[in-house]
Every structure is written in C-alpha cells, then in structure tokens.
Coordinates of C-alpha atoms and ligand atoms in Angstrom, one line a residue:
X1 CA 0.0 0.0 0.0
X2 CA 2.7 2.7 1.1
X3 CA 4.8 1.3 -1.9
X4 CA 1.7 1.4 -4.3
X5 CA 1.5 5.1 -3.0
X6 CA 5.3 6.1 -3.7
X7 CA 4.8 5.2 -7.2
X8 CA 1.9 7.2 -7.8
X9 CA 3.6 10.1 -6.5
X10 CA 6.4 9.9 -8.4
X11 CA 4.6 9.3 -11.7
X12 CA 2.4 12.3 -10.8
X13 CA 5.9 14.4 -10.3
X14 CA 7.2 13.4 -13.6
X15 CA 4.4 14.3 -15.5
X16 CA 3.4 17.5 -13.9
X17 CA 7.1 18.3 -14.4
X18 CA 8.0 17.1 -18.0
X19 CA 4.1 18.1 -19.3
X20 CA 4.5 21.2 -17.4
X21 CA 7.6 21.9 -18.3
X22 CA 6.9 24.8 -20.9
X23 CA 4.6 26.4 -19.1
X24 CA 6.9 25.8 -15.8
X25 CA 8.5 29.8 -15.2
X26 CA 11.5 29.6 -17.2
X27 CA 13.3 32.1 -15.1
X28 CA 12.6 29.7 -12.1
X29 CA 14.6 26.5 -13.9
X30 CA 17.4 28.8 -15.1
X31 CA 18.4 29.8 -11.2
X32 CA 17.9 26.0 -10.4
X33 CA 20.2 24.6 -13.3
X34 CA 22.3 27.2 -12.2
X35 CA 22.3 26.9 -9.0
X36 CA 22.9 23.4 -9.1
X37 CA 26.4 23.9 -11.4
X38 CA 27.2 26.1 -8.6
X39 CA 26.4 24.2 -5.6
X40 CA 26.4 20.6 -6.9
X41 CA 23.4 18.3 -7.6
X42 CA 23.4 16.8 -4.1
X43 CA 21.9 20.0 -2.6
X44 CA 20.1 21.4 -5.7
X45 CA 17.7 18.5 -6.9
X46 CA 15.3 18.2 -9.3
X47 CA 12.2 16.3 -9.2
X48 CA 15.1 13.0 -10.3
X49 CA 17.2 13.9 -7.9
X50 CA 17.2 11.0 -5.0
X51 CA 15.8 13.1 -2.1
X52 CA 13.5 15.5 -3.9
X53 CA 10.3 13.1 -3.5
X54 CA 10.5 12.5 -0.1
X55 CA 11.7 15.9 0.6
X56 CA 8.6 16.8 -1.1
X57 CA 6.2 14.7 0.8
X58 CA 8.0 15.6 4.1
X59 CA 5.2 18.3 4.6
X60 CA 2.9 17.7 7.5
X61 CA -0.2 19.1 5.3
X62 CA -0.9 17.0 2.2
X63 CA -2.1 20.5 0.7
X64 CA 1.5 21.6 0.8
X65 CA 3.4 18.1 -0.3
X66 CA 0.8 18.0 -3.5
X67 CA 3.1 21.4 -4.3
X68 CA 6.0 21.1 -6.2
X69 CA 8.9 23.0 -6.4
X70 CA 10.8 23.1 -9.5
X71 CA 14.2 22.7 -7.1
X72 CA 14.8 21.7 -3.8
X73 CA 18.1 23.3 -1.8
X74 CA 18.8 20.7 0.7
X75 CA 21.8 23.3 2.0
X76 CA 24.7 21.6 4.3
X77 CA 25.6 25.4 5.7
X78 CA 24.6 28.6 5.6
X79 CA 26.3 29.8 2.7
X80 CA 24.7 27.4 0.6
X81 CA 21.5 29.3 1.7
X82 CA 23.3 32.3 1.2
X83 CA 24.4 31.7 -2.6
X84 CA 21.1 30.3 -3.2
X85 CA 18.6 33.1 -1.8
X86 CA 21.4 35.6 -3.9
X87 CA 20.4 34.3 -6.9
X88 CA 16.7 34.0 -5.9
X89 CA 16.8 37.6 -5.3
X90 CA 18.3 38.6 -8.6
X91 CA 16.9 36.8 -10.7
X92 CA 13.5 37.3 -8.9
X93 CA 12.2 33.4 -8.4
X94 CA 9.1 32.5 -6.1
X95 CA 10.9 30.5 -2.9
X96 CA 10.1 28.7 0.6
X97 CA 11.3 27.4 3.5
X98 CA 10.9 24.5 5.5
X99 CA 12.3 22.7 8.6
X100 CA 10.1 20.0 10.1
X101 CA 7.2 21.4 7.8
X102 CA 4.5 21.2 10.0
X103 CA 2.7 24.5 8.8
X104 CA -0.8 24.3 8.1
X105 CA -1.1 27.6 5.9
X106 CA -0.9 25.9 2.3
X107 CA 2.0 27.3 0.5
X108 CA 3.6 28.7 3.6
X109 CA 6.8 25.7 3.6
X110 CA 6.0 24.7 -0.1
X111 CA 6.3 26.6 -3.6
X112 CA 5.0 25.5 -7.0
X113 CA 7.2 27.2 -10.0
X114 CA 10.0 27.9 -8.0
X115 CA 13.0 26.8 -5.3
X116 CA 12.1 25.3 -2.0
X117 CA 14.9 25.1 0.8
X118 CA 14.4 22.1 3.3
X119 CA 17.1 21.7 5.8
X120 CA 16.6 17.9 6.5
X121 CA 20.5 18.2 6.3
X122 CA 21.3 20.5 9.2
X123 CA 20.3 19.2 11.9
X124 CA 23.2 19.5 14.3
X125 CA 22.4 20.6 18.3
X126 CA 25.0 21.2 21.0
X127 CA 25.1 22.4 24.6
X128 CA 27.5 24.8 25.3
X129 CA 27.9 24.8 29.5
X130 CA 29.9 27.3 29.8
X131 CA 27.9 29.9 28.7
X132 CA 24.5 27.6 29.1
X133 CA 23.5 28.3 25.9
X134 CA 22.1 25.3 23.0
X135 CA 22.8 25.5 19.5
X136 CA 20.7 24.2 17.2
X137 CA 20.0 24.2 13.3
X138 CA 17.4 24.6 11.5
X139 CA 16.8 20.8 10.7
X140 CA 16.5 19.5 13.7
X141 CA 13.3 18.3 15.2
X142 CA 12.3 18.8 19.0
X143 CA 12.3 15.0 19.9
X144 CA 15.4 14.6 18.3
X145 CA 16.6 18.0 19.8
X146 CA 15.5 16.7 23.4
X147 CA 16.5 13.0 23.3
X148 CA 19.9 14.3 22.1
X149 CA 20.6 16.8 25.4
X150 CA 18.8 14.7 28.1
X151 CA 22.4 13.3 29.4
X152 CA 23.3 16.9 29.9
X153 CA 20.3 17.8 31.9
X154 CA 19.0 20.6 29.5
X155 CA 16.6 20.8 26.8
X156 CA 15.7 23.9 24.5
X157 CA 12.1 25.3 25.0
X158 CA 10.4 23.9 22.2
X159 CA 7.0 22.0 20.9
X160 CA 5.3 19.5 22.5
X161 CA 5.2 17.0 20.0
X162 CA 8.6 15.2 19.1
X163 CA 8.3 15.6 15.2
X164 CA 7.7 19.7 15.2
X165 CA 10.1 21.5 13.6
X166 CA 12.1 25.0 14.8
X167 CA 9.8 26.8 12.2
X168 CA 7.9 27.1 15.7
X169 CA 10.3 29.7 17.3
X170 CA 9.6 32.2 14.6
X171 CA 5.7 32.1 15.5
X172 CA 6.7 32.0 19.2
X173 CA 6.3 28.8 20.3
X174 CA 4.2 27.1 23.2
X175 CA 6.2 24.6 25.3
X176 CA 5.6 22.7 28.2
X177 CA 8.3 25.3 29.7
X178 CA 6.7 28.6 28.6
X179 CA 4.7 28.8 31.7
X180 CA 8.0 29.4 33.9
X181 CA 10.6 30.2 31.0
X182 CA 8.7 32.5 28.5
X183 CA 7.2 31.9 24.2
X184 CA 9.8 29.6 23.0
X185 CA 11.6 32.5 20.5
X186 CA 11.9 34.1 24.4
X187 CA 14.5 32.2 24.7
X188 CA 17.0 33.3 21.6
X189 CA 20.7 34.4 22.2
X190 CA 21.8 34.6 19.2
X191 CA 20.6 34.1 15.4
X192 CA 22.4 33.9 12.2
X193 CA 19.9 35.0 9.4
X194 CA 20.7 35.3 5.5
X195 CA 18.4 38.5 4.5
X196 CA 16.6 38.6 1.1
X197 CA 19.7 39.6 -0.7
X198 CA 22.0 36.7 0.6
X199 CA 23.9 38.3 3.4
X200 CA 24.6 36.9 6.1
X201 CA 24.0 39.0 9.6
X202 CA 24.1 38.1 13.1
X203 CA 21.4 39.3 15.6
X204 CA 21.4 39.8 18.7
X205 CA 19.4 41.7 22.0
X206 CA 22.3 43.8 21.9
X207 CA 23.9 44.6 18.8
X208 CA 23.2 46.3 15.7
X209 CA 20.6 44.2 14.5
X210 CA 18.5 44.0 17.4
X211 CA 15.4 44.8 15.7
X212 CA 15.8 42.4 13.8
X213 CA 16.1 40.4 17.0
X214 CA 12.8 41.1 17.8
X215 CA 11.3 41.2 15.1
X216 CA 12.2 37.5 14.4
X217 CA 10.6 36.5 17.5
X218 CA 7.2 36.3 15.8
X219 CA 7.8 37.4 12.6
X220 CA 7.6 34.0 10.9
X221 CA 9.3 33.6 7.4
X222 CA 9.0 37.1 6.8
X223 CA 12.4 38.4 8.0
X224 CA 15.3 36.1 6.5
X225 CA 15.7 32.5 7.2
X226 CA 17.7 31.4 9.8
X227 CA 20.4 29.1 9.5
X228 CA 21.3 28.9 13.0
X229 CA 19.9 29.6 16.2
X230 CA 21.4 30.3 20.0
X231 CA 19.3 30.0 22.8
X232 CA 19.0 29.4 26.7
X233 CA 19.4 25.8 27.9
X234 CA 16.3 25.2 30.4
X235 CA 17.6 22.5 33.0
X236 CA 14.7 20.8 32.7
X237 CA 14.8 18.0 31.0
X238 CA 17.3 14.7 32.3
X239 CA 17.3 11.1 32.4
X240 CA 15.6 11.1 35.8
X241 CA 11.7 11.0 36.1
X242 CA 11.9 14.4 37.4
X243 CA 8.5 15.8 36.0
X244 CA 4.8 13.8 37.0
X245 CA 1.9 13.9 34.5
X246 CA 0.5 11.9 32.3
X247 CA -2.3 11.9 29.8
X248 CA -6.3 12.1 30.9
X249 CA -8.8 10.6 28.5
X250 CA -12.4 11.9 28.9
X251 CA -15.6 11.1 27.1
X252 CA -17.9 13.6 25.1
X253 CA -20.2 13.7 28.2
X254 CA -17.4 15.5 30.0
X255 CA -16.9 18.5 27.9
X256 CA -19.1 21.2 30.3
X257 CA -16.5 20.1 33.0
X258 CA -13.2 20.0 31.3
X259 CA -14.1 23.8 29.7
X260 CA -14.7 25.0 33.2
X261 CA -11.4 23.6 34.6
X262 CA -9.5 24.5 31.2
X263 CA -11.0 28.4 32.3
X264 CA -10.1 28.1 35.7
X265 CA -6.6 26.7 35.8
X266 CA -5.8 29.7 32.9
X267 CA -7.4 32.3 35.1
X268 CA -6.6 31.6 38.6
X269 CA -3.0 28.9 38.6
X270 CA 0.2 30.9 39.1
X271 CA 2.5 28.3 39.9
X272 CA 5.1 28.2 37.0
X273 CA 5.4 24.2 37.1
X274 CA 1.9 23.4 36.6
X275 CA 0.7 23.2 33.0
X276 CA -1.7 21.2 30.4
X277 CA -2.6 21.1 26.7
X278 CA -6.6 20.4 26.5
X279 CA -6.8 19.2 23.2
X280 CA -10.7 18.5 22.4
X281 CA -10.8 16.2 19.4
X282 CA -14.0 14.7 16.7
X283 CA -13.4 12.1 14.9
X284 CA -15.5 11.3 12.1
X285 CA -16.7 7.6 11.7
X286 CA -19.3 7.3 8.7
X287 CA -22.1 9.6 9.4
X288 CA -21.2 9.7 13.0
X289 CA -18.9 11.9 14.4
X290 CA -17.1 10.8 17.5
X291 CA -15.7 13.3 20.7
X292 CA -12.9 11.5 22.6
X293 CA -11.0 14.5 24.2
X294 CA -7.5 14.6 25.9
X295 CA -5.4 16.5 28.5
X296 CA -1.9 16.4 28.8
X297 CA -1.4 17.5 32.6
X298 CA 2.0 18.2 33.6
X299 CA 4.1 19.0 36.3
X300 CA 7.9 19.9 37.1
X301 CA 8.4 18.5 40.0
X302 CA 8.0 15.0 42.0
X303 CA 4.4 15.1 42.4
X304 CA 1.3 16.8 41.8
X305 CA 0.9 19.6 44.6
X306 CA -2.6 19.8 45.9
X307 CA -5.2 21.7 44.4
X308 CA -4.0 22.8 41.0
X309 CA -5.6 19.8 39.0
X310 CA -8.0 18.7 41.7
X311 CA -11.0 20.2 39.0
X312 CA -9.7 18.2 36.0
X313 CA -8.9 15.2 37.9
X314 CA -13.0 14.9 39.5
X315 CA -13.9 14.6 36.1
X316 CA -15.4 11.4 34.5
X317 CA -12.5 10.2 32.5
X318 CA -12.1 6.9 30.1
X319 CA -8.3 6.7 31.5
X320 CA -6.0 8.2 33.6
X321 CA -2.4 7.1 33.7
X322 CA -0.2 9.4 35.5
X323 CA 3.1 9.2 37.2
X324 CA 6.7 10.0 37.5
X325 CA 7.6 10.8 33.7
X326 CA 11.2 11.8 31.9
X327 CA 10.3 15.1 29.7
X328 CA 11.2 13.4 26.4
X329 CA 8.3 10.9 27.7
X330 CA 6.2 14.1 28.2
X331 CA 6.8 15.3 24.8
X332 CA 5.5 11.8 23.6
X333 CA 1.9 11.1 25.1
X334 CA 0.0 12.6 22.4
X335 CA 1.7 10.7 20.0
X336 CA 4.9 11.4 18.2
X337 CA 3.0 13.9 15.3
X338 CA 4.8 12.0 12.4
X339 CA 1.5 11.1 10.6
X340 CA 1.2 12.3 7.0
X341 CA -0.9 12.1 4.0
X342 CA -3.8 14.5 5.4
X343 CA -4.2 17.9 4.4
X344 CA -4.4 19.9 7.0
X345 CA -5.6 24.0 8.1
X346 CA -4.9 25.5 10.9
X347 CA -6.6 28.6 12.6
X348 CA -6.4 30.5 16.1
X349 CA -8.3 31.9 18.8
X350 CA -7.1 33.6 21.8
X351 CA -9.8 34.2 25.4
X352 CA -9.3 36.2 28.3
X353 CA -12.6 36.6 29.2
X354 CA -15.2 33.9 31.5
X355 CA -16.1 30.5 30.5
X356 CA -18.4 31.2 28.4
X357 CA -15.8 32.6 25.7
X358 CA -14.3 28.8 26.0
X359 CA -18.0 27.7 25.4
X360 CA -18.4 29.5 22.3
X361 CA -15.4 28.5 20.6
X362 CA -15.8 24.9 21.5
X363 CA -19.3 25.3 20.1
X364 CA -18.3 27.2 16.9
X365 CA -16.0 24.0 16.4
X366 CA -18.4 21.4 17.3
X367 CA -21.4 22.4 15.2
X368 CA -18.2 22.8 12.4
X369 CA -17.2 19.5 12.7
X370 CA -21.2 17.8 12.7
X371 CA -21.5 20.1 10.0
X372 CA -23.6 17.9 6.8
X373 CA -21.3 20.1 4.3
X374 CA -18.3 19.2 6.1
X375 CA -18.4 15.8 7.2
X376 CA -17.9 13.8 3.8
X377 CA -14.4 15.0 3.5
X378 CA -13.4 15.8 7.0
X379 CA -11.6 12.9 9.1
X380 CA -10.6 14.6 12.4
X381 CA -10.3 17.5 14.2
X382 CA -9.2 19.3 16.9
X383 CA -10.1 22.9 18.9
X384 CA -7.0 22.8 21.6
X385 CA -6.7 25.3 24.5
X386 CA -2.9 25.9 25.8
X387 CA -3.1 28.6 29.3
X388 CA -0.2 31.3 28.6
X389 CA 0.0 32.9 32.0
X390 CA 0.8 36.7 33.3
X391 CA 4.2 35.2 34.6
X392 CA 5.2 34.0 31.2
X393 CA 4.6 37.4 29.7
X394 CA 6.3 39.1 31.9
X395 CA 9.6 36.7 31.6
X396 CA 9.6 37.6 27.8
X397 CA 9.5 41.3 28.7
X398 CA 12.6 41.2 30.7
X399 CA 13.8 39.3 28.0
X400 CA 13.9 42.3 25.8
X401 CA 10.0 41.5 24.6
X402 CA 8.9 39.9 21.5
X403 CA 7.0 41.1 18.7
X404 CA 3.6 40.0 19.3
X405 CA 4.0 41.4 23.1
X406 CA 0.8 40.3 24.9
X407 CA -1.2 42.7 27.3
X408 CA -0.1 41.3 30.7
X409 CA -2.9 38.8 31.3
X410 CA -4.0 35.0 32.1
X411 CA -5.4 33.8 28.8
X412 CA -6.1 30.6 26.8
X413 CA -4.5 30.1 23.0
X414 CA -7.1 28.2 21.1
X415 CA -6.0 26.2 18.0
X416 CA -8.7 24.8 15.5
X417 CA -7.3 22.4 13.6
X418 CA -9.3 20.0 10.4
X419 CA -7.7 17.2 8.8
X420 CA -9.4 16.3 5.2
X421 CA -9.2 12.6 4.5
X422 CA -6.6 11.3 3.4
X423 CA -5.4 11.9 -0.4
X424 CA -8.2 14.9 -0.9
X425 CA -6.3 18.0 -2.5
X426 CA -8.3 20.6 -1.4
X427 CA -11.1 21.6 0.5
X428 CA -14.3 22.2 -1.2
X429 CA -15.6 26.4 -1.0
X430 CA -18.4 25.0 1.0
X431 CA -15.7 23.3 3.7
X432 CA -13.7 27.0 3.4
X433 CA -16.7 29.0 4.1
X434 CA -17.7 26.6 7.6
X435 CA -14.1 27.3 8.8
X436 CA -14.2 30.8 8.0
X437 CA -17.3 30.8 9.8
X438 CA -15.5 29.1 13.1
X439 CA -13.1 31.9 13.5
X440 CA -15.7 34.9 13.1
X441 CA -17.6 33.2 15.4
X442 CA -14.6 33.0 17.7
X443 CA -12.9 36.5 17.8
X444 CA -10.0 37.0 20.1
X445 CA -10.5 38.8 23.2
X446 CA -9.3 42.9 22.6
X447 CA -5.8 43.4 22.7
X448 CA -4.6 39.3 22.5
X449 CA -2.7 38.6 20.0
X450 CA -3.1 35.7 17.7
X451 CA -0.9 32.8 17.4
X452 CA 0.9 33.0 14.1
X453 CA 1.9 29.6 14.0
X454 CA -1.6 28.1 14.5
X455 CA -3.6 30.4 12.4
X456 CA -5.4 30.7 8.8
X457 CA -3.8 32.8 6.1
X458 CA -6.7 34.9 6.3
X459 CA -6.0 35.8 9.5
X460 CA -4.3 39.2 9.9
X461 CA -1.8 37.5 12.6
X462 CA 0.3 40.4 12.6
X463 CA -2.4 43.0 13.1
X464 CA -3.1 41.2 16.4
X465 CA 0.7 41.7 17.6
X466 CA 1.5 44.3 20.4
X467 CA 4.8 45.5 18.2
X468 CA 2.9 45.8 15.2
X469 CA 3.8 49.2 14.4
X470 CA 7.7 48.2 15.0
X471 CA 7.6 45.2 12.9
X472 CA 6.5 47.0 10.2
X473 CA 9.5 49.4 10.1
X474 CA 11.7 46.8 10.9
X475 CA 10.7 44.8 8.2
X476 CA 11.0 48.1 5.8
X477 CA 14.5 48.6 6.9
X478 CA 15.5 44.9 6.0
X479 CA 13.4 44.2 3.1
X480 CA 13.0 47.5 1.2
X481 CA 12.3 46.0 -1.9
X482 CA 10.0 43.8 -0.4
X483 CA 11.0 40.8 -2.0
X484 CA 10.0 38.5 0.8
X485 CA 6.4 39.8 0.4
X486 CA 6.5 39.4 -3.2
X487 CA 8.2 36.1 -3.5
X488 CA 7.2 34.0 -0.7
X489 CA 3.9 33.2 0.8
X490 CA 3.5 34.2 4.4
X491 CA 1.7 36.2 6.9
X492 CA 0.0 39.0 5.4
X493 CA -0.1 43.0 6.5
X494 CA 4.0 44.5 6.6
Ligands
LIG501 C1 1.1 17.9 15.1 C2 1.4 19.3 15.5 C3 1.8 19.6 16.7 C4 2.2 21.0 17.1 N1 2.6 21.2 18.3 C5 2.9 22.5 18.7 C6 3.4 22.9 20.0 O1 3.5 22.0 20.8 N2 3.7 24.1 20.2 C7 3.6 25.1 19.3 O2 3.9 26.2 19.5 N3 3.2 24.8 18.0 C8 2.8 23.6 17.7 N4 2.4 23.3 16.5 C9 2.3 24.4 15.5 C10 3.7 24.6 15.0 O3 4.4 25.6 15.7 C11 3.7 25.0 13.5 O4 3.1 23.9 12.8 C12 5.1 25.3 13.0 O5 4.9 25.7 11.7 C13 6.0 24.1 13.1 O6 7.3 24.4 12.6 P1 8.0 23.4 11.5 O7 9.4 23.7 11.4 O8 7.6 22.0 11.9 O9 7.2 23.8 10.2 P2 7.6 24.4 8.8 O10 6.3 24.3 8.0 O11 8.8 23.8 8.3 O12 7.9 25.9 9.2 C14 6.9 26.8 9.7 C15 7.0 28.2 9.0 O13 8.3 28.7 9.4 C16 9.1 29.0 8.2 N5 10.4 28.6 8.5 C17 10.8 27.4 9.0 N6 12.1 27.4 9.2 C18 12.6 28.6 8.9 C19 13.9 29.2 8.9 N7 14.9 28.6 9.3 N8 14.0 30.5 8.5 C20 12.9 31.2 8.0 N9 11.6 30.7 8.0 C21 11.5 29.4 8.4 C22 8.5 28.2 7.1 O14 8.6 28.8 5.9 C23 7.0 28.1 7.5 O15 6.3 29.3 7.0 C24 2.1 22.0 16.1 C25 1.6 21.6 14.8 C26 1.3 20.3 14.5 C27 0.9 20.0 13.1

C-alpha cells in the first residue's frame, strides 16, 4: 500500500514536471540549473534527484506536499542558503522554507514554479555549558533536539510533539516550559539570518541588528531564514523522572466540566510548574462523528501539589495514567506527530474573558465539525486550548519583549485544527466557508494577539501583535524591496 503510494507520486511528479515543463516559469529553472552547477546536484535536486520526493512529501499538510517545487536546496551550511537566496533575489524566483514542515497555511513551507529550501540536512544541536546556551540548526526536530541533550540535563524550549520542527520559534512557540521560561523565541541568544539579498548577519538583543532580534521573534518567514539559532538551555529535562503527568482521556459527556477547569486553571493557577494542553478532538466515523478528548497534565516536580488539578482530575475520565515521567516521555503522550498524507488547516483563537468565551469557541467548532457540508471530507479534528500565563509574559519582557508582546494577562491560546481525509487535494468552498465561519464566530478577546503559528492565512496574525507598528519598520528597513512579500507566501499586512 505505502509502496503502491510512492509510485503514484512519483509518476504524478514526472508528469506534472515534464508536461508542465513549458509552461513551468523559465526564469525559475534557469536559477535552479544554475544553481545546481554552482552548488552541486546533491543540494540542488530536481524532481530525479534522489531526495526531492520525499523531501517533497516531508510536509505535515498533504495541501503543501501536492506542491512542487521546481528545485529543492537541501543546504549543508549557511552559505549554501546564502548563494542560493542571492540568486533567488536577482533573478526574482518565487521561494520557501521548511524545517520540520509542520505548517498548516498551504504554501507557507511549499512553492509551486520555484526553489524550495528544506534543511533535512542541518540538523546539528549542542550544549554549550559554559555559557549555558544550545545551538541548534534549523533541521533538527524537538524529539530529536530533546532526546539528544537529556544526558546533559538541559533541553531547548520547544514544541510539545517530538516531530515539530524549529519553524515554531519564529511564531513564538508554546512549550511545556513557557509557563516558567517564556514563548519559546523568548529564549534566543543569538541568530544567524541570510536576509533577502543573501547576506549573512548576526542578531542579537544587543547589537546592531536587534530589531531584527525582535522582530524574528514572531515574525515568521517574513524576516530572512535562519540558518542557526542560539538559545537558553532550560535545565529541565534529564534522564531522571523528574516531571509527574500523564495523559487524561475523557468522554464527550465531559466536555461542560473540562471547559470549566480549562477556564479556571488559565485564570486563577500561578504556579510556573503546573501546565496542560486540552486538546478536544472529533473524529468522524461514517455519518457519526465521535468526541474522545484529551489532556496532557503536567508538572515539574516530583508530584502533583494539591489543588491545581483537583477540578480536572474529579472529572469522569475513560483513562487516567499518571506518574513519574522523563520530559522526552512528556513530549511523547500525544503521539509522536509523524503522521502524514492528510491535508491539513490551521486557525487561532485567543480568550481572556469567562467560561463562556471557552464555550463559544468549542461550540463554533463542534457544530463545524457535525457540519452535513463538512463531514464527507473531513476525518478529524481538533479545537486545543494551551493557558499562557501573566508570569510568562512578563519573563519575555525582561527578556527584551517579542513582537507579538501580549497585554499582561492570564489567557487561553485556542488552535482549530481540520484534517481532510486522506489523499483529498483541497477543501471544497463550502468546507472554506464553515471554517471561516469558526473563527468569526470566535474573535480573540481585545488586545490578544493571535498565534501566528496556529492560524489561517486569512487571518491578519500580525495585526493582532502588540509591536505591530515596530515590525512594520523593521521589516521596511531589512526588506525594502519587499522581495519576501513578493516572492514568498506568508503572513500578510508588513
Ligand atoms: C502535530 C502538530 C503539533 C504541534 N505542536 C505545537 C506545539 O506544541 N507548540 C507550538 O507552539 N506549536 C505547535 N504546532 C504548530 C507549529 O508551531 C507549527 O506547525 C510550525 O509551523 C512548526 O514548525 P515546523 O518547522 O515544523 O514547520 P515548517 O512548516 O517547516 O515551518 C513553519 C514556518 O516557518 C518557516 N520557517 C521554518 N524554518 C525557517 C527558517 N529557518 N527561516 C525562516 N523561515 C523558516 C516556514 O517557511 C513556515 O512558514 C504543532 C503543529 C502540528 C501540526
């Protein structure tokens, strides 16, 4: 079956390629033939080059692995992103960039008619204890990234699933340390970044390019890509079973329950140890569609102090296993996040307010998912609530800020996610329209910002951001041609 699937794929690359290949933008093939004189064909392929096909699936979304590029940079070091996005620039070529490719904004990490980098080669990490700082590139996954440091006793903050990608820092990232260490992108020392026109610049809080500092933490793909990233080590991760947790299944019949708990642990917990992923999920099963919701409760320490979790915990639940845990086990009890071959759209919500804002958006997502227009090609979905607390703002303020800079309030991030069923190309303007509808029916609360990471393209994320003002000069003083508005797809409004 998974065989019988390769082939397909790569007949359906050939001949879009070779039928298209008239039509394909000229200027596009001439940087990659180019290019690949200049860099070798190891890291420039073409749809026959050994990696390109799995390179291409590699995207989390089938939406964006059905895209093609007409090259692929798999880039060893930065200066092979640096002679690439040169040429890119000059010769004006439509590009994008992935790591572990788990966007869900089609066209975000893939490009049709032009030069896709994927860094599946860089994926080097190292701890530095000296000046307790981690060094990652861009390739690298977070279970990889974790598994790889736990004998040092430090972990990066990063996502909560091991096969996420570092794609998340430049939305912000949610970890199971934000609530005591910050966003994720909080965290950056030090970034090396190749701008639109191939340089190469080093940011810092400090130095010249601390805007661009900033700016990257949030800005998404808009502000260079980054080839290497410096941040804090967070002793938080070893092989002992230092944290407890575990992962709570609870029936449909539960959900009044577990969105009053979800409210009140965001609104009233402070303690910096304590946090949970409530990740509501329908499944659809013929013409049935089946609620089987779970929390990941977790906390640093030996076991759980009384009280925080006392609400979720008197809940009717199908299972509840928890214990002493290692983090790396942590980041592995919703699965490892591998799966492929769905497409998949994200969108995000952000509440501040009483329970009844949780209501509403779960709501919004149920009657989406029962939907009659919806159902046929739907297979799953999810409407997850992750509690950023005041404490966690207020560590990324003393951390010079970041760009999306939330008011200093408890509030719950809210991530819709659909997955089609499996091998459907696109979603049908009727399916569109009943997720549009979700997030007008779920505005954020004034002055939250929206999580770029988890969001629909026709979301104005950036609108949303505290710094929003900044970020646009920023991005005018580093992209003045505005190349990366013009050539890649991203966030809209700089
Ligand atoms: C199963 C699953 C679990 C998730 N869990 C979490 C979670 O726990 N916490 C959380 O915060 N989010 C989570 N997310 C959302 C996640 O942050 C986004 O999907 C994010 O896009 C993942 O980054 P990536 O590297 O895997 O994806 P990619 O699609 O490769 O990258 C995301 C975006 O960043 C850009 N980009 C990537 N690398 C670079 C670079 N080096 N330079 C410039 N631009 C770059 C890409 O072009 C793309 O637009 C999850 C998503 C999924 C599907």
């Amino acid at each position: 079956m998974r065989f019988r699937s390769t082939c397909i794929l790569a007949a359906t690359v050939f001949h879009t390629y070779f039928d298209g290949i008239l039509a394909i933008n000229s200027t596009a093939l001439q940087t990659c033939t180019q290019l690949q004189t200049t860099l070798g064909s190891d890291i420039v392929q073409f749809p026959n080059g050994p990696e390109y096909l799995n390179s291409s699936a590699n995207a989390y979304s089938f939406f964006n692995a059905e895209i093609l590029a007409t090259c692929i940079v798999l880039p060893r070091q930065a200066s092979h992103v640096q002679i690439a996005m040169a040429a890119i620039f000059k010769n004006k070529v439509h590009y994008a960039v992935r790591a572990g490719g788990h966007s869900g904004m089609t066209g975000w990490n893939a490009v049709q008619d032009g030069i896709l980098f994927f860094f599946s080669h860089m994926k080097s990490i190292s701890y530095d204890d000296k000046k307790d700082t981690i060094t990652l590139q861009p390739g690298i996954r977070w279970g990889e990234a974790v598994q790889q440091l736990q004998p040092f006793g430090v972990t990066p903050m990063g996502g909560r699933l091991p096969d996420v990608g570092t794609g998340l820092l430049l939305g912000g990232g949610y970890s199971y340390l934000s609530r005591q260490h910050g966003f994720a992108c909080d965290a950056f020392i030090e970034l090396d970044v190749v701008l639109v026109n191939g340089e190469l610049v080093t940011a810092t809080a400090t130095n010249e390019h601390a805007d661009l500092f900033r700016a990257l933490k949030g800005g998404a793909n808009r502000f260079g890509i980054v080839t290497r990233y410096e941040v804090q080590a967070i002793h938080a991760s070893s092989l002992n079973a230092d944290w407890f947790g575990g992962l709570v299944l609870y029936p449909n019949s539960s959900v009044e329950a577990i969105l009053a708990a979800t409210h009140k642990f965001t609104t009233t917990v402070t303690d910096p140890n304590a946090t949970f992923d409530m990740v509501f999920v329908n499944t659809v099963n013929g013409s049935d569609v089946v609620g089987t919701h779970g929390l990941t409760l977790l906390y640093h320490g030996s076991a759980l102090p009384p009280g925080i979790f006392d609400d979720f915990l008197a809940i009717p639940a199908i299972n509840n296993q928890l214990g002493p845990i290692t983090y790396l086990t942590a980041l592995n009890l919703s699965g490892p996040g591998n799966d492929r071959g769905s497409g998949a759209k994200m969108g995000a919500g952000a509440v501040s307010g009483g329970v009844e804002e949780y209501t509403n958006a779960y709501r919004a997502w149920n009657d989406f998912t029962t939907d009659p227009a919806v159902k046929p090609t739907l297979a799953w979905s999810i409407l997850a609530f992750t509690p950023i607390s005041k404490f966690q703002i207020s560590v990324g303020r003393a951390r010079g800020s970041n760009s999306f800079d939330p008011p200093l309030v408890n509030y719950a991030a809210i991530d819709f996610q659909a997955n089609a069923i499996p091998g459907l190309r696109e979603w049908s303007p009727q399916v569109e329209a009943a997720r549009q509808t979700v997030f007008k029916r779920m505005p954020p609360s004034p002055g939250l910002p929206l999580y770029m990471n988890e969001s629909d393209q026709k979301q104005k994320v950036f609108a949303t951001y505290g710094r929003f003002e900044e970020l646009k000069r920023t991005y005018a003083k580093y992209d003045p041609t505005r190349f990366n508005v013009r050539f890649t797809d991203g966030p809209p409004g700089l």
